CSV table of C-alpha atoms and ligand atoms in Angstrom, one decimal:
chain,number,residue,atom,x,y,z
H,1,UNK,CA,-63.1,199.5,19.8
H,2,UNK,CA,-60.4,200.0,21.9
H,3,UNK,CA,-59.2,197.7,25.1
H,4,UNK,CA,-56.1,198.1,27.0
H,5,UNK,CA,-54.8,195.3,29.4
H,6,UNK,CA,-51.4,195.3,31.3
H,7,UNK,CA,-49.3,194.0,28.5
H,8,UNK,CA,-51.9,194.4,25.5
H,9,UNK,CA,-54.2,196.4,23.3
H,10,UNK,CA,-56.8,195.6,21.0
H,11,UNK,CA,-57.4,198.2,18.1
H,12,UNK,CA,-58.5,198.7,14.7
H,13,UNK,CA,-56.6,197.6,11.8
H,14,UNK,CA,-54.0,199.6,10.4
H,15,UNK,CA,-52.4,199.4,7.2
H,16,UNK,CA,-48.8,198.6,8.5
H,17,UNK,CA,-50.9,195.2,10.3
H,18,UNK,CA,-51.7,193.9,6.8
H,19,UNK,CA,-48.0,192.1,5.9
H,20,UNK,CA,-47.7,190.4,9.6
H,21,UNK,CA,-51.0,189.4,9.8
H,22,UNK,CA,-50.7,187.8,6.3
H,23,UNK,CA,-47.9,186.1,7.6
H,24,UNK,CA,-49.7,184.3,10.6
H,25,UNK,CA,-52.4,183.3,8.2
H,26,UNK,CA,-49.4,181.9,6.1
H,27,UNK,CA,-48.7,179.5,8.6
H,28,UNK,CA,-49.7,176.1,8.0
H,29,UNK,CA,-49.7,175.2,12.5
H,30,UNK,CA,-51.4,178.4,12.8
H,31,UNK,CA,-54.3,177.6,10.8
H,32,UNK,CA,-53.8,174.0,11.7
H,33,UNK,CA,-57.9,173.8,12.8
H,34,UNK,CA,-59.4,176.3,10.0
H,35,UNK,CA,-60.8,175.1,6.9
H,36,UNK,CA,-59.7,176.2,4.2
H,37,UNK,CA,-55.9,176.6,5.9
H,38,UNK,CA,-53.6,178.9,4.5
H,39,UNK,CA,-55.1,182.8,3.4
H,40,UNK,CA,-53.2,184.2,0.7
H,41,UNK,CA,-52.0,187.7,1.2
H,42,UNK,CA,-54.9,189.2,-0.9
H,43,UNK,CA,-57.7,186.9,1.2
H,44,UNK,CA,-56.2,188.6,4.3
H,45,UNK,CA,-56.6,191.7,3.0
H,46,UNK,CA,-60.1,190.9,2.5
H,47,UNK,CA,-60.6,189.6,6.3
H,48,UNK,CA,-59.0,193.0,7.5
H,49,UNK,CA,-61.4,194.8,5.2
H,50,UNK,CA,-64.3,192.7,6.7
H,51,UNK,CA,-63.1,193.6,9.9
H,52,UNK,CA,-63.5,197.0,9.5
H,53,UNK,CA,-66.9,197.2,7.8
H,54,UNK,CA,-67.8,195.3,10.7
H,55,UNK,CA,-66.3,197.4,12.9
H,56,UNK,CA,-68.2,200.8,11.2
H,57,UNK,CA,-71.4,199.2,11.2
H,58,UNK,CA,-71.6,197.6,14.8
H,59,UNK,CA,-69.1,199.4,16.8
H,60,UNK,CA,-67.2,196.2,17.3
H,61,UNK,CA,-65.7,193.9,15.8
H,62,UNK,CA,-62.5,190.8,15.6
H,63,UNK,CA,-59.7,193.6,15.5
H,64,UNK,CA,-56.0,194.0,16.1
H,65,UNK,CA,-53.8,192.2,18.9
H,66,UNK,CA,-51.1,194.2,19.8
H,67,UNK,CA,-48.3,194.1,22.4
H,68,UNK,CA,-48.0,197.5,24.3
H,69,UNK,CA,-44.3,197.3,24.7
H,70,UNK,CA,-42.8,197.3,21.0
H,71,UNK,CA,-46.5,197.9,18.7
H,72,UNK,CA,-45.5,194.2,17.4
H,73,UNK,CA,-49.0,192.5,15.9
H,74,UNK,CA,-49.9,189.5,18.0
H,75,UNK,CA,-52.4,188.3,16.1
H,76,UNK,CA,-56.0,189.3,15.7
H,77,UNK,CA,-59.2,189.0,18.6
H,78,UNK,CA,-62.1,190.3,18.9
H,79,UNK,CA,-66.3,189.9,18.9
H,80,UNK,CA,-68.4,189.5,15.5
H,81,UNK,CA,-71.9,188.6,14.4
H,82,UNK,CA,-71.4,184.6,14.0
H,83,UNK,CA,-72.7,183.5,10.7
H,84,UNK,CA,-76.3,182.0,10.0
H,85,UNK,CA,-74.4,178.2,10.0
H,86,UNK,CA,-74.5,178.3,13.9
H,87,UNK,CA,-77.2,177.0,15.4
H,88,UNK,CA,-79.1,178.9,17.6
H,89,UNK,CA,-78.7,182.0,16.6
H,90,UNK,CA,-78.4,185.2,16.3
H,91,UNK,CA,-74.8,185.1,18.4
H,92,UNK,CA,-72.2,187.1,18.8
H,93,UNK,CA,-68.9,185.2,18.6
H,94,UNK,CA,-65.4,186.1,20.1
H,95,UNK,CA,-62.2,184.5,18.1
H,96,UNK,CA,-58.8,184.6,17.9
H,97,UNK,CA,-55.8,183.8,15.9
H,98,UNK,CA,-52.3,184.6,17.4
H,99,UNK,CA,-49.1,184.1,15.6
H,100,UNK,CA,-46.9,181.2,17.0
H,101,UNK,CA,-44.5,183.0,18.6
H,102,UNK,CA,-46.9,184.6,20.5
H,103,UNK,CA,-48.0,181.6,22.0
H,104,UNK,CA,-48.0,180.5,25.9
H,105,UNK,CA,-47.6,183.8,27.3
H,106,UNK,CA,-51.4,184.0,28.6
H,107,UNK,CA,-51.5,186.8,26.1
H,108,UNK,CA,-55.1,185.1,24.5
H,109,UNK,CA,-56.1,184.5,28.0
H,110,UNK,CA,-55.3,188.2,28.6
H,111,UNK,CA,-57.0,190.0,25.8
H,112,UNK,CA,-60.1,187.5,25.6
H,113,UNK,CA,-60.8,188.1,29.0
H,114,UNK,CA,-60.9,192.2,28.6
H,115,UNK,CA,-62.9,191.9,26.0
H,116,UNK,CA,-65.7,190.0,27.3
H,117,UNK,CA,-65.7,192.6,30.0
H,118,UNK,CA,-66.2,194.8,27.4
H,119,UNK,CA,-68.8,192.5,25.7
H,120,UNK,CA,-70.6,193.2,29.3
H,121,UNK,CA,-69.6,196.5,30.5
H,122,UNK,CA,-69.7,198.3,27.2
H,123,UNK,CA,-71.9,196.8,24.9
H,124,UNK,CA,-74.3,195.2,27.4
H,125,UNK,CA,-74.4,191.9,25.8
H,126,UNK,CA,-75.7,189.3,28.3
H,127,UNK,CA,-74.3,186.4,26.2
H,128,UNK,CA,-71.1,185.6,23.7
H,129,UNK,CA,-70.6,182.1,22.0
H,130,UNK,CA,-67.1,180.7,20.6
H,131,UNK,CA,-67.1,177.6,18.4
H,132,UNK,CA,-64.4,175.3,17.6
H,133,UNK,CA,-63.8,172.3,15.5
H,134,UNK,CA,-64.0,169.3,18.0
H,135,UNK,CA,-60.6,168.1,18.3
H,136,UNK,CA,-59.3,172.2,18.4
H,137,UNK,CA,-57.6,171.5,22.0
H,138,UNK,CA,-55.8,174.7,22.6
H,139,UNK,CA,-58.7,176.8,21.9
H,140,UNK,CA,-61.1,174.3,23.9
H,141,UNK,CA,-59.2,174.8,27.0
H,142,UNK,CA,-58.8,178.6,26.0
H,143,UNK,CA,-62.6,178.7,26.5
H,144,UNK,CA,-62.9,176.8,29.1
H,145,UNK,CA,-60.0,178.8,30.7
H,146,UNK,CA,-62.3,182.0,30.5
H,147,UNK,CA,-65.4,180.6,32.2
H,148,UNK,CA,-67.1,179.3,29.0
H,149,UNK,CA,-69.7,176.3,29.1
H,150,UNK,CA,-70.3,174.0,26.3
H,151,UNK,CA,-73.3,171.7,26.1
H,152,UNK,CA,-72.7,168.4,24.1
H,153,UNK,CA,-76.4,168.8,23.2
H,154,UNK,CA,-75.1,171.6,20.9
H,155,UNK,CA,-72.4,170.3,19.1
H,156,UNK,CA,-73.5,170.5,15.8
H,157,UNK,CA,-71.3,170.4,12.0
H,158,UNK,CA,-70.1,172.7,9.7
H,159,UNK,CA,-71.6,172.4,6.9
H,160,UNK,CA,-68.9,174.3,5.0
H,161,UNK,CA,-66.2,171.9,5.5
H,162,UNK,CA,-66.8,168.5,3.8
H,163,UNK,CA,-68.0,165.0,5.2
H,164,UNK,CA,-65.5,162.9,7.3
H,165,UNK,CA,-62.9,165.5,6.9
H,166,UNK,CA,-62.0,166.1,11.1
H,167,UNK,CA,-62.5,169.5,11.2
H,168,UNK,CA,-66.0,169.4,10.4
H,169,UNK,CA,-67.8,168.5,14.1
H,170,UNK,CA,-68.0,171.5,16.0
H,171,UNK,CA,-68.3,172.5,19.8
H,172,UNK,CA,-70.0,175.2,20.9
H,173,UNK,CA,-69.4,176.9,24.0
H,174,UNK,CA,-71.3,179.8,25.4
H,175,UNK,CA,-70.0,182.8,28.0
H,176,UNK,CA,-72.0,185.1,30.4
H,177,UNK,CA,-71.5,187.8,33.3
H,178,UNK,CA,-70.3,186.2,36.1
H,179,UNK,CA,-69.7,183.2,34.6
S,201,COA,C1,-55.6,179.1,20.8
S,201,COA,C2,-54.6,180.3,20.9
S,201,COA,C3,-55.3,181.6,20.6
S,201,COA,C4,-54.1,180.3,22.4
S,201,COA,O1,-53.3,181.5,22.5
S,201,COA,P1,-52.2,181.7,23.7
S,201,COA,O2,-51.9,183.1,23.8
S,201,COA,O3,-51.1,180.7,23.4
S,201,COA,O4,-53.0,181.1,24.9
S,201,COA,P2,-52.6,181.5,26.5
S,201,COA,O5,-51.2,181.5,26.6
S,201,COA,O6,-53.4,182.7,26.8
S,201,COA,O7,-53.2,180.2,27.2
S,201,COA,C5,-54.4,180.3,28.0
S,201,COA,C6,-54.9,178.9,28.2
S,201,COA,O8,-55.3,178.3,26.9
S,201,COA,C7,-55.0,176.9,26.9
S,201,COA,N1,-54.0,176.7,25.8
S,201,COA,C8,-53.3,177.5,25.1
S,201,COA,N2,-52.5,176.9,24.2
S,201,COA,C9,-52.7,175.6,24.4
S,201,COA,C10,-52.2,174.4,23.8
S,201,COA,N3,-51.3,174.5,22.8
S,201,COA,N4,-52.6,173.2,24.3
S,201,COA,C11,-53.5,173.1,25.3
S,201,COA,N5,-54.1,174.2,25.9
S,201,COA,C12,-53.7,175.4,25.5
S,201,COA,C13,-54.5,176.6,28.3
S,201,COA,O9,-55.6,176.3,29.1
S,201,COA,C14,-53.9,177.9,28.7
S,201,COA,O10,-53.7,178.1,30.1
S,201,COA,P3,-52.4,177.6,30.8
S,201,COA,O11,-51.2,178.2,30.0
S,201,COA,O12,-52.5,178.1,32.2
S,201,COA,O13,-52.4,176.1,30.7
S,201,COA,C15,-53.4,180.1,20.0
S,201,COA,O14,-52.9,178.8,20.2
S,201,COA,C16,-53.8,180.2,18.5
S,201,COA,O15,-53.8,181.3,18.0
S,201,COA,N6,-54.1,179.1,17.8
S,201,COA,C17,-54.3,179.1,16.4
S,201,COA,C18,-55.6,179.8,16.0
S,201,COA,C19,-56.8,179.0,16.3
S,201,COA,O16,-56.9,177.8,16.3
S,201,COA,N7,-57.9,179.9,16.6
S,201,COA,C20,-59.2,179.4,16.8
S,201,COA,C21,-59.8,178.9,15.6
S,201,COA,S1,-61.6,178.5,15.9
């Protein structure tokens, strides 16, 4: 999986991205809205490696973000199979994690949107979710940024983070071609 935009390009892992994107996963703001926060090195290791077997199996999969003009990691972006917890399903999720300073650049809007295009002109997908805890504004507006429609009807809980803690209700928001 390969996608170019103006500024950006989205591409398998290398090795060389496993120390940087370690570090954004190091970052407590960063993961501010996952559960559990903080990876360690060796649990992104394990993502990337994931990744990859995804990647090999599907022929896509949540890759590399890089910037075209100095190779410097952005973050990571891309499409997976969304896990069995999502209601619904099957679904094909796009995410995103960028490290913060890469943030406010339209560099998520940027990438997200190619590769949705290449969800529908490439892969022929006629529908990609994203889900989010509730109170995750930036990636809520992200979403709704890109065309993407949530139904309250839908939001549903994840089960793997515990009771009351905030993070646990969950939006869902759905994207198709042409909107
Ligand atoms: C969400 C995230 C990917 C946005 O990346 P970004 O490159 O800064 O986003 P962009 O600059 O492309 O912004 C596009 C739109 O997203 C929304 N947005 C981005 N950051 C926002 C913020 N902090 N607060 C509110 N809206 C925000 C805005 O609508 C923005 O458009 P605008 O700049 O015209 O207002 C980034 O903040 C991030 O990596 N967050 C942590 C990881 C995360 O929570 N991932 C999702 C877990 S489910």
């Amino acid at each position: 999986m390969q996608i170019e935009t103006e500024r950006l390009r989205l591409r398998p892992w290398q090795e060389r991205d496993v120390a940087p994107f370690a570090n954004i996963n190091a970052d407590p703001e960063v993961r501010r809205y996952y559960y559990p926060s903080i990876l360690t090195p060796a649990e992104t290791a394990d993502v990337i490696a994931e990744c990859d077997a995804h990647l090999r199996q599907h022929g896509f999969a949540f890759v590399a973000l890089e910037r075209k003009t100095d190779a410097a990691l952005v973050g990571g972006l891309g499409l997976s199979i969304a896990g069995d917890e999502i209601p619904g399903g099957p679904h094909i999720e796009i995410g995103w994690i960028l490290g913060r300073p890469y943030w406010r650049n339209g560099y998520a809007l940027e990438a997200a949107g190619a590769c949705l295009e290449h969800a529908w002109r490439r892969l022929g997908l006629t529908e990609v979710i994203g889900y989010t805890s509730r109170i995750n504004d930036p990636s809520r507006a992200l979403m709704e940024k890109l065309g993407m429609l949530s139904d309250p009807a839908e939001d549903f809980d994840d089960a793997t983070v515990p009771v009351g803690n905030p993070l646990r209700p969950h939006v869902l928001y759905r994207a198709r071609p042409n909107g």
